[in-house]
Coordinates of C-alpha atoms in Angstrom, one line a residue:
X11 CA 130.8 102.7 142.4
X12 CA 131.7 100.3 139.5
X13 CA 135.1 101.4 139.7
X14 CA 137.0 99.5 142.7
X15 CA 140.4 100.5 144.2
X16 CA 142.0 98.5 147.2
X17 CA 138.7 96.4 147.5
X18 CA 136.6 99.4 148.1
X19 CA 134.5 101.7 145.5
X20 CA 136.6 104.7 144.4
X21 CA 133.8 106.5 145.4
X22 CA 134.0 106.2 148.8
X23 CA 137.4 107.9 148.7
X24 CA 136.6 111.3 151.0
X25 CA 138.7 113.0 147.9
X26 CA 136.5 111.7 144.9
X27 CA 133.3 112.6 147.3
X28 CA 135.0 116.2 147.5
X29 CA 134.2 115.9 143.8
X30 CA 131.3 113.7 143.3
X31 CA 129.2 116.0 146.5
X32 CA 129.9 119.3 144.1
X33 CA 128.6 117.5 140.8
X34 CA 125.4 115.8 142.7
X35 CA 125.0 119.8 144.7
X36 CA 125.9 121.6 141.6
X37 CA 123.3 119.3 139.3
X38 CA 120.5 120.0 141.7
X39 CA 121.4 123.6 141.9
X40 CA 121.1 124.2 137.8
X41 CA 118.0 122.6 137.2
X42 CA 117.1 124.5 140.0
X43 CA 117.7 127.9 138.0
X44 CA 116.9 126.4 135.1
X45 CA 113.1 126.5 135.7
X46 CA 113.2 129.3 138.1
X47 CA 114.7 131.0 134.5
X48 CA 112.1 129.4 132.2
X49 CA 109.8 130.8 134.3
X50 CA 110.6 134.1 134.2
X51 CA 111.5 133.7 130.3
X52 CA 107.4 133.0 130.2
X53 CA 106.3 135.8 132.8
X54 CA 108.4 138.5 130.7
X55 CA 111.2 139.0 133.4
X56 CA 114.1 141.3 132.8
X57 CA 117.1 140.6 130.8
X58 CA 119.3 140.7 134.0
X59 CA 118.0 137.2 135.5
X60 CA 119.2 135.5 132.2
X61 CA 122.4 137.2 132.1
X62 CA 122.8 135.4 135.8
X63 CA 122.0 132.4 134.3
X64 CA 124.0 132.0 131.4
X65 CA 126.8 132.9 133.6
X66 CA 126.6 131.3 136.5
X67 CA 125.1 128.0 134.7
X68 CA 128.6 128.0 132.2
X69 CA 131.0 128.5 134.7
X70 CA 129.1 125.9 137.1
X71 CA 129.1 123.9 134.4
X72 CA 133.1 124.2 133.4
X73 CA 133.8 123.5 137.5
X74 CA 131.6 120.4 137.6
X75 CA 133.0 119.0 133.7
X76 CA 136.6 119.3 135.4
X77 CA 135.7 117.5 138.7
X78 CA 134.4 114.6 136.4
X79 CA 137.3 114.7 134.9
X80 CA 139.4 114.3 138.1
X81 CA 136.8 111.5 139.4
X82 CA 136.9 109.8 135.6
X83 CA 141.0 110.6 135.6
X84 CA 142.9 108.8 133.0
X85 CA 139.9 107.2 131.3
X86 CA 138.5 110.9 130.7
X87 CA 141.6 111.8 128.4
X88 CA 141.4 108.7 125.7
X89 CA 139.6 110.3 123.3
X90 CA 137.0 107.8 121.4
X91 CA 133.3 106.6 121.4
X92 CA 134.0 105.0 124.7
X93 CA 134.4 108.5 126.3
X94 CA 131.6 110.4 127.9
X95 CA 133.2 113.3 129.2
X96 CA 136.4 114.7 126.3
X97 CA 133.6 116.1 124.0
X98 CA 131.9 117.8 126.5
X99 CA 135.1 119.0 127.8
X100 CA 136.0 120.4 124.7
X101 CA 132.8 122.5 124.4
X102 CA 133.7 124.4 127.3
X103 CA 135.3 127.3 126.0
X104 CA 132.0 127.8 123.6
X105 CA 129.9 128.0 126.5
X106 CA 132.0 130.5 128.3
X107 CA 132.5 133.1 125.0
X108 CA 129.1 132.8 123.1
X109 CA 126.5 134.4 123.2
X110 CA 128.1 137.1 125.8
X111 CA 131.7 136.6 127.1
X112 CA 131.9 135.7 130.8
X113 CA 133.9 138.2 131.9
X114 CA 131.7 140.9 130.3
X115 CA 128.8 139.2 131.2
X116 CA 129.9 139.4 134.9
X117 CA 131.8 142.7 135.1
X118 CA 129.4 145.0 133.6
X119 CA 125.8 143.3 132.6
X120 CA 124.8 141.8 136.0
X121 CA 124.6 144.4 138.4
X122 CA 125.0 147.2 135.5
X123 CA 121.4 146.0 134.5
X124 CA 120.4 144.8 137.7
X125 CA 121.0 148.2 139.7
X126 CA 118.9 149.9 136.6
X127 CA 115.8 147.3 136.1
X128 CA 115.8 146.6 140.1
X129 CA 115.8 149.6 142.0
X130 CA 113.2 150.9 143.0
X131 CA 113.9 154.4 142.2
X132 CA 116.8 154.9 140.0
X133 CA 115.7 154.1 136.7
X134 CA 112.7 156.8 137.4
X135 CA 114.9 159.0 138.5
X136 CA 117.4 158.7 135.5
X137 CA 114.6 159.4 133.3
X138 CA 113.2 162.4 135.0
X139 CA 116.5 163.6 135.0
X140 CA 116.1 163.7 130.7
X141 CA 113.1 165.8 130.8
X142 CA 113.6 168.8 128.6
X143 CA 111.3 170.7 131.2
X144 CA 113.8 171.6 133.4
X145 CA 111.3 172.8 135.8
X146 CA 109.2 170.2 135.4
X147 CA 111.6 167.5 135.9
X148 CA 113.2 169.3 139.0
X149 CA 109.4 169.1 140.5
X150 CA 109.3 165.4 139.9
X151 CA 112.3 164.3 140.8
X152 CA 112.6 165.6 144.7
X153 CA 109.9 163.2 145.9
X154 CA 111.7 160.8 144.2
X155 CA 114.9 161.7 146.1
X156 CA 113.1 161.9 149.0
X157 CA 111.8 158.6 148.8
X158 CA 115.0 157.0 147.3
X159 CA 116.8 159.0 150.6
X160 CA 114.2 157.2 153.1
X161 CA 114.3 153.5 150.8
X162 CA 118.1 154.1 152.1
X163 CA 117.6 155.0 155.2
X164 CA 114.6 151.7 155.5
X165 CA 117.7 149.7 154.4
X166 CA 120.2 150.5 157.3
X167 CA 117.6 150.2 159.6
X168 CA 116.8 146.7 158.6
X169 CA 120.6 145.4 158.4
X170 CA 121.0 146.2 161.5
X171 CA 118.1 144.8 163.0
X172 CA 118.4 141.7 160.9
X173 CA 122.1 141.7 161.9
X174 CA 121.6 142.1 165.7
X175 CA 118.2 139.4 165.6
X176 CA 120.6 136.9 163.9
X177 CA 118.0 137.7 161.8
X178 CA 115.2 136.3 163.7
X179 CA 113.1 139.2 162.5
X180 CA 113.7 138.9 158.6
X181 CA 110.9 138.1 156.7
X182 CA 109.6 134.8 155.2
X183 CA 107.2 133.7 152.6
X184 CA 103.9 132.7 154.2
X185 CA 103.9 129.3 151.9
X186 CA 107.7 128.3 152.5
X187 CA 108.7 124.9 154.7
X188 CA 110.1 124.7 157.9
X189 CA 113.3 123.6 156.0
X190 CA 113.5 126.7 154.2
X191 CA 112.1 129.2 156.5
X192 CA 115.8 129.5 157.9
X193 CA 117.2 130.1 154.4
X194 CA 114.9 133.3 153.4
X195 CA 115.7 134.9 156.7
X196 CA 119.5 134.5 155.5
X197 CA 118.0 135.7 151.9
X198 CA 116.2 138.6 153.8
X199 CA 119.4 140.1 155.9
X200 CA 121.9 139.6 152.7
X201 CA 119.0 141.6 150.4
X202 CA 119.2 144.3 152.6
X203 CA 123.0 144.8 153.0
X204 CA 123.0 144.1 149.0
X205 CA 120.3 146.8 149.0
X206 CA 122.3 149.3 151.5
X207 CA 125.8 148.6 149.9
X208 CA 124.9 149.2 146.4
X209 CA 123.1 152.6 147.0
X210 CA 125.9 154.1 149.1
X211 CA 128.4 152.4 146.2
X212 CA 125.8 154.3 143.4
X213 CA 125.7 157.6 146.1
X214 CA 129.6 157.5 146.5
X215 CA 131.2 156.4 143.2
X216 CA 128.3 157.7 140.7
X217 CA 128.8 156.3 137.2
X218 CA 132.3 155.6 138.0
X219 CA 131.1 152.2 139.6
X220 CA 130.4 151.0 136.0
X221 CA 134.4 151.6 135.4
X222 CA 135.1 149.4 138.9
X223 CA 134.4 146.1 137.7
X224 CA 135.6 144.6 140.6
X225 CA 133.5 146.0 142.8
X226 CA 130.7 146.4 140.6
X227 CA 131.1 141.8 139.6
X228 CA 131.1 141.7 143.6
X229 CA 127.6 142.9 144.1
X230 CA 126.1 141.6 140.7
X231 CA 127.9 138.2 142.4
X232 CA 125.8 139.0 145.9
X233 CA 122.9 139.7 143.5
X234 CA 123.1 136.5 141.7
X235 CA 123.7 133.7 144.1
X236 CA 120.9 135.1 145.9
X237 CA 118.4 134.6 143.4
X238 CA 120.2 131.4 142.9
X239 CA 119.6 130.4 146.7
X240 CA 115.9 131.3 145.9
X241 CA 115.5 128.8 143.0
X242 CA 117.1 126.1 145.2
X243 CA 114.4 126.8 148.1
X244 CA 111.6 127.0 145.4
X245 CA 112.3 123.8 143.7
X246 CA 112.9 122.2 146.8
X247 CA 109.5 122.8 148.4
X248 CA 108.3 122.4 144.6
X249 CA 108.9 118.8 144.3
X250 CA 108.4 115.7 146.3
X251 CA 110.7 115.7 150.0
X252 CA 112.7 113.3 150.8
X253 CA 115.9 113.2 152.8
X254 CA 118.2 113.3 149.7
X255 CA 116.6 116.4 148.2
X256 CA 116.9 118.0 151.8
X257 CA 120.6 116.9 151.7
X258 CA 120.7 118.5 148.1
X259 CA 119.4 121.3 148.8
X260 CA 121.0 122.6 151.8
X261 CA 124.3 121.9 150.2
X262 CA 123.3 123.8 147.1
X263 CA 121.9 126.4 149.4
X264 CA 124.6 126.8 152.0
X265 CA 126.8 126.9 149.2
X266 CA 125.3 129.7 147.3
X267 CA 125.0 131.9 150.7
X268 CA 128.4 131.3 151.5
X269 CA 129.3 132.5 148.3
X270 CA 127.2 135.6 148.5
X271 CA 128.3 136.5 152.0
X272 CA 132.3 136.5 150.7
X273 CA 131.5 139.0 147.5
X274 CA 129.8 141.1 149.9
X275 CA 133.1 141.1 152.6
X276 CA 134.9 140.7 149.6
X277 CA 133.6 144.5 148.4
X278 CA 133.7 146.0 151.9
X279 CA 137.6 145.1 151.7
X280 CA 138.6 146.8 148.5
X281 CA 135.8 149.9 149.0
X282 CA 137.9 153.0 148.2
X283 CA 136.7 154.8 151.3
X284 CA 137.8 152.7 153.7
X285 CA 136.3 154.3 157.0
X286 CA 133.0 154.2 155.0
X287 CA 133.7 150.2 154.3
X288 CA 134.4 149.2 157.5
X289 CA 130.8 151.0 159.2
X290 CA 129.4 149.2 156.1
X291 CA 130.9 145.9 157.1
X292 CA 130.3 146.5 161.1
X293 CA 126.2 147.2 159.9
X294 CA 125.9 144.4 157.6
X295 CA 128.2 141.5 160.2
X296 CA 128.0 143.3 163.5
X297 CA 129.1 139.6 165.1
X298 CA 131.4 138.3 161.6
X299 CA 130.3 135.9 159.5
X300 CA 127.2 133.8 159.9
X301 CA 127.6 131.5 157.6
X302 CA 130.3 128.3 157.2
X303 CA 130.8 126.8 153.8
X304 CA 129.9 122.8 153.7
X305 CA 131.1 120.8 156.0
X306 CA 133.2 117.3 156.2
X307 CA 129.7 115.0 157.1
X308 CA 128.1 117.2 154.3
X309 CA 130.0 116.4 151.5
X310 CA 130.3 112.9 153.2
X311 CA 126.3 112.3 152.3
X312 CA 126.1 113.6 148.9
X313 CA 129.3 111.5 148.3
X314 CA 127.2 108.4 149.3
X315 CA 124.1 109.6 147.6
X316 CA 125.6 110.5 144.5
X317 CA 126.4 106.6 144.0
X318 CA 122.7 105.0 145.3
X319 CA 119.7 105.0 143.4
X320 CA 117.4 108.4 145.4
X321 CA 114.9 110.6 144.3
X322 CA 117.3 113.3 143.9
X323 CA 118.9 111.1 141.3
X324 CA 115.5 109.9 139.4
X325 CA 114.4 113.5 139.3
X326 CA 117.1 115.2 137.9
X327 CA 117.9 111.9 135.0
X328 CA 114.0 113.1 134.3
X329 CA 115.0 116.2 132.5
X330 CA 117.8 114.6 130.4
X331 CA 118.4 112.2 127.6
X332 CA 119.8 108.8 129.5
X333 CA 120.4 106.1 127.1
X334 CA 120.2 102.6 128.1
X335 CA 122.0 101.0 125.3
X336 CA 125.0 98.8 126.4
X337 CA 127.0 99.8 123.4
X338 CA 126.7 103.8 124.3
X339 CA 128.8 105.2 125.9
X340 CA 126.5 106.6 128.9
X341 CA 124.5 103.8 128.3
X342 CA 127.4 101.2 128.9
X343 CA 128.1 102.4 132.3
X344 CA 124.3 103.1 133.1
X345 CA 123.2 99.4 132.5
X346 CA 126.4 98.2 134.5
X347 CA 125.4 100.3 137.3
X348 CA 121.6 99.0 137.5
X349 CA 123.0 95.3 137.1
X350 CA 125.5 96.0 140.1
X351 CA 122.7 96.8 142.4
X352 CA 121.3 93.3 141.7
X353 CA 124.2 91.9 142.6
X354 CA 126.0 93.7 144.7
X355 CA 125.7 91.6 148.2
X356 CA 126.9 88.6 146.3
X357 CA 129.3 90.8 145.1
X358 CA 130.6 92.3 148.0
X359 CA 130.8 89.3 149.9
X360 CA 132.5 87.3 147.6
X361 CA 135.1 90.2 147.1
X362 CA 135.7 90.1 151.0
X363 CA 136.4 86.3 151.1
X364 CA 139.1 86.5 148.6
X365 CA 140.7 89.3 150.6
X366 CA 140.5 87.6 153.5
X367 CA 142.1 84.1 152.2
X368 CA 138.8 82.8 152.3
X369 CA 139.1 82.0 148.8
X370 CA 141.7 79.8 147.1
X371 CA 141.3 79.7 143.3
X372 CA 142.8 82.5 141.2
X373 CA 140.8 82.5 138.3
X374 CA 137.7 84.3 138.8
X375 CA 135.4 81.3 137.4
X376 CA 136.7 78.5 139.7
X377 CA 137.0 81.1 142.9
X378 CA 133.1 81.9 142.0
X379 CA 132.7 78.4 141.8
X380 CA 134.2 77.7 145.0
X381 CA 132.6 80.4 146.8
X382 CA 129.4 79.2 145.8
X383 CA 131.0 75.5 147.5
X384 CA 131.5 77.0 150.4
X385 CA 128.2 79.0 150.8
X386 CA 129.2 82.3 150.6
X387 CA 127.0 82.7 147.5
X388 CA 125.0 81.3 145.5
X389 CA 124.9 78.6 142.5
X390 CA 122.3 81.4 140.6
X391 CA 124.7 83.9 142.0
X392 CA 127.8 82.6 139.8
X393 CA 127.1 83.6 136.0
X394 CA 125.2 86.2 137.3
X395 CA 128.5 87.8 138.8
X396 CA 130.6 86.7 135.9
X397 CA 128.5 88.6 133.6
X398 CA 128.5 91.6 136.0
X399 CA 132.3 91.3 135.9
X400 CA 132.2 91.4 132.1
X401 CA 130.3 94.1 132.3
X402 CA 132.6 95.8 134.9
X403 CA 135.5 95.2 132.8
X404 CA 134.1 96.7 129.6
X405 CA 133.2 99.8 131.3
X406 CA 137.0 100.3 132.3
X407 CA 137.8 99.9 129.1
X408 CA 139.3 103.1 126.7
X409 CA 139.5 102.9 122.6
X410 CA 141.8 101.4 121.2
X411 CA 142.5 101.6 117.1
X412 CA 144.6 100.1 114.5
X413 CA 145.5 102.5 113.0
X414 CA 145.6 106.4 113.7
X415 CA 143.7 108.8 111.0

């Protein structure tokens, strides 16, 4: 918004809000996980949901650091105290390795752990299986089959009904808003075909599914942006409504789902028994996909959001450090930002004047000057703007050094 290209904010560019809509979306969507995470962290919860987290939250994090380096461009790559974005940048890589490679992380620990510490009956009926009372674990284990067989069979049953009721049938929580209500009923019919495809995966492949990453990352990836979708509905009705956080969270939401619904397809397409793949795929999207990605007008408001002051915006700068000093580097732009939206109308209107011929004088003191003449500001206007324009021009700036070391 500081930032102006042919008299107009870069950021009302449809391709920097391509960019800016996924940072605003993908912001609200980590602290989002971040608390459902914390949470759990607190309630004891499996391993699995942080293993979704630290990789889902890193890789978010490397996409949204590289569209802020397209919006930032040039500025992004000259290295000093000035930039806000290089060191961060460079930290990627650390993110994506430590403390459990990405790949690893995805291909084997997700779903690996996630089929184990969720089921309902498999890690029961592993165990039994390690009995040394042959007899005795033989007895145990067939109502455990049985059960397992009929938890399938409950499955199938409920993808297709969800599937065919578009899901008007799937279950809600009792608490949830009207906003959100549609969202479980997604969550609902995507469980269940989650549920249904990863038994008959488990029932067909065995422990070979462990060696089939691919297959096995595209359900812990269904898995995943599920609970993800979750922790965007929960913070949502969690914290105070508003139009922007609506915005922000059916991006963030649609998003996820979308994402969920290709790893499914995704899976069905390179299942090694393809005759079972396709019933698979005709129970679980009897009428093809239900769900588009965002839209044009969607990405349009959070690219307009993403720039004006909203409760989106104050809530999420809540949870992070945001300095005010003018001689930070986040702090330079920050206090030129807040200053701009003092002065913006006098701003704007002086900026459309000159454009227009309206304005004679070429130096930006005397055409202030003369604006304020001709009443298209203000007198108080003028060294307001002036220092705004200072300001302005400071933030643009990069490093520059006498000498390299």
């Amino acid at each position: 918004r500081i930032r102006r290209q042919f008299n107009m904010e870069v950021g009302k560019f449809e391709g920097v809000q391509e960019a800016t809509a996924e940072i605003a979306a993908g912001a609200y969507m980590l602290e989002a996980m971040r608390q459902l995470v914390t949470r759990g962290l607190g309630d004891g919860a499996p391993s699995v949901l942080t293993a979704m987290a630290k990789y889902h939250a890193t890789e978010r994090m490397r996409d949204l650091v590289n569209h802020g380096m397209d919006v930032v461009s040039g500025r992004a790559i000259q290295q000093g105290p000035r930039n806000f974005l290089a060191a961060v940048y460079q930290a990627l890589p650390v993110a994506i390795t430590v403390e459990g490679a990405n790949i690893l992380t995805r291909s084997l620990m997700i779903f690996g752990q996630g089929a184990m510490r969720c089921h309902p009956y498999l890690f029961d009926e592993l165990q039994t299986l390690q009995r040394d009372d042959r007899d005795a674990a033989l007895q145990a284990f067939d109502p455990l089959l049985l059960a397992h067989l009929g938890h399938v069979g409950g499955n199938a049953a409920r993808v297709l009904v969800y599937g065919l009721s578009a899901p008007l049938t799937a279950p809600t929580p009792h608490n949830c808003s009207e906003f959100s209500e549609r969202w479980y009923r997604l969550i609902s019919r995507f469980s269940a075909s989650l549920a249904l495809s990863a038994d008959v995966a488990l029932g067909v492949l065995g422990g070979d599914l462990k060696r089939r990453e691919l297959l096995s990352a595209r359900l812990g990836d269904v898995h995943s942006q599920l609970v993800i979708a979750c922790s965007i509905l929960k913070f949502h009705d969690q914290t105070a409504s508003s139009e922007a956080s609506t915005a922000h969270a059916e991006y963030a939401v649609r998003s996820a789902l979308h994402s969920a619904q290709g790893a499914l397809l995704a899976f069905f397409d390179n299942f090694p028994l393809r005759w079972l793949a396709l019933i698979l795929r005709g129970m679980c999207f009897p009428t093809g996909r239900v769900l588009k990605a965002p839209g044009d007008e969607q990405v349009r408001t959070l690219g307009a959001l993403i720039m004006e002051p909203n409760p989106v915006r104050d809530t999420l700068a809540g949870f992070v450090y945001l300095s005010t000093d003018p001689e930070d580097a986040v702090g330079r732009v920050e206090t030129t930002y807040r200053m701009l939206l003092e002065v913006e109308d006098a701003f704007v209107a002086f900026v459309k004047a000159r454009s227009k011929g309206n304005i004679d004088a070429d130096d930006l003191e005397e055409g202030l000057s003369e604006a304020a003449q001709k009443g298209i500001i203000t007198a108080e206007d003028v060294p307001r703007l002036l220092e705004y324009d200072r300001r302005r021009y400071d933030c643009l700036l990069t490093d520059q050094f006498d000498q390299l070391v």
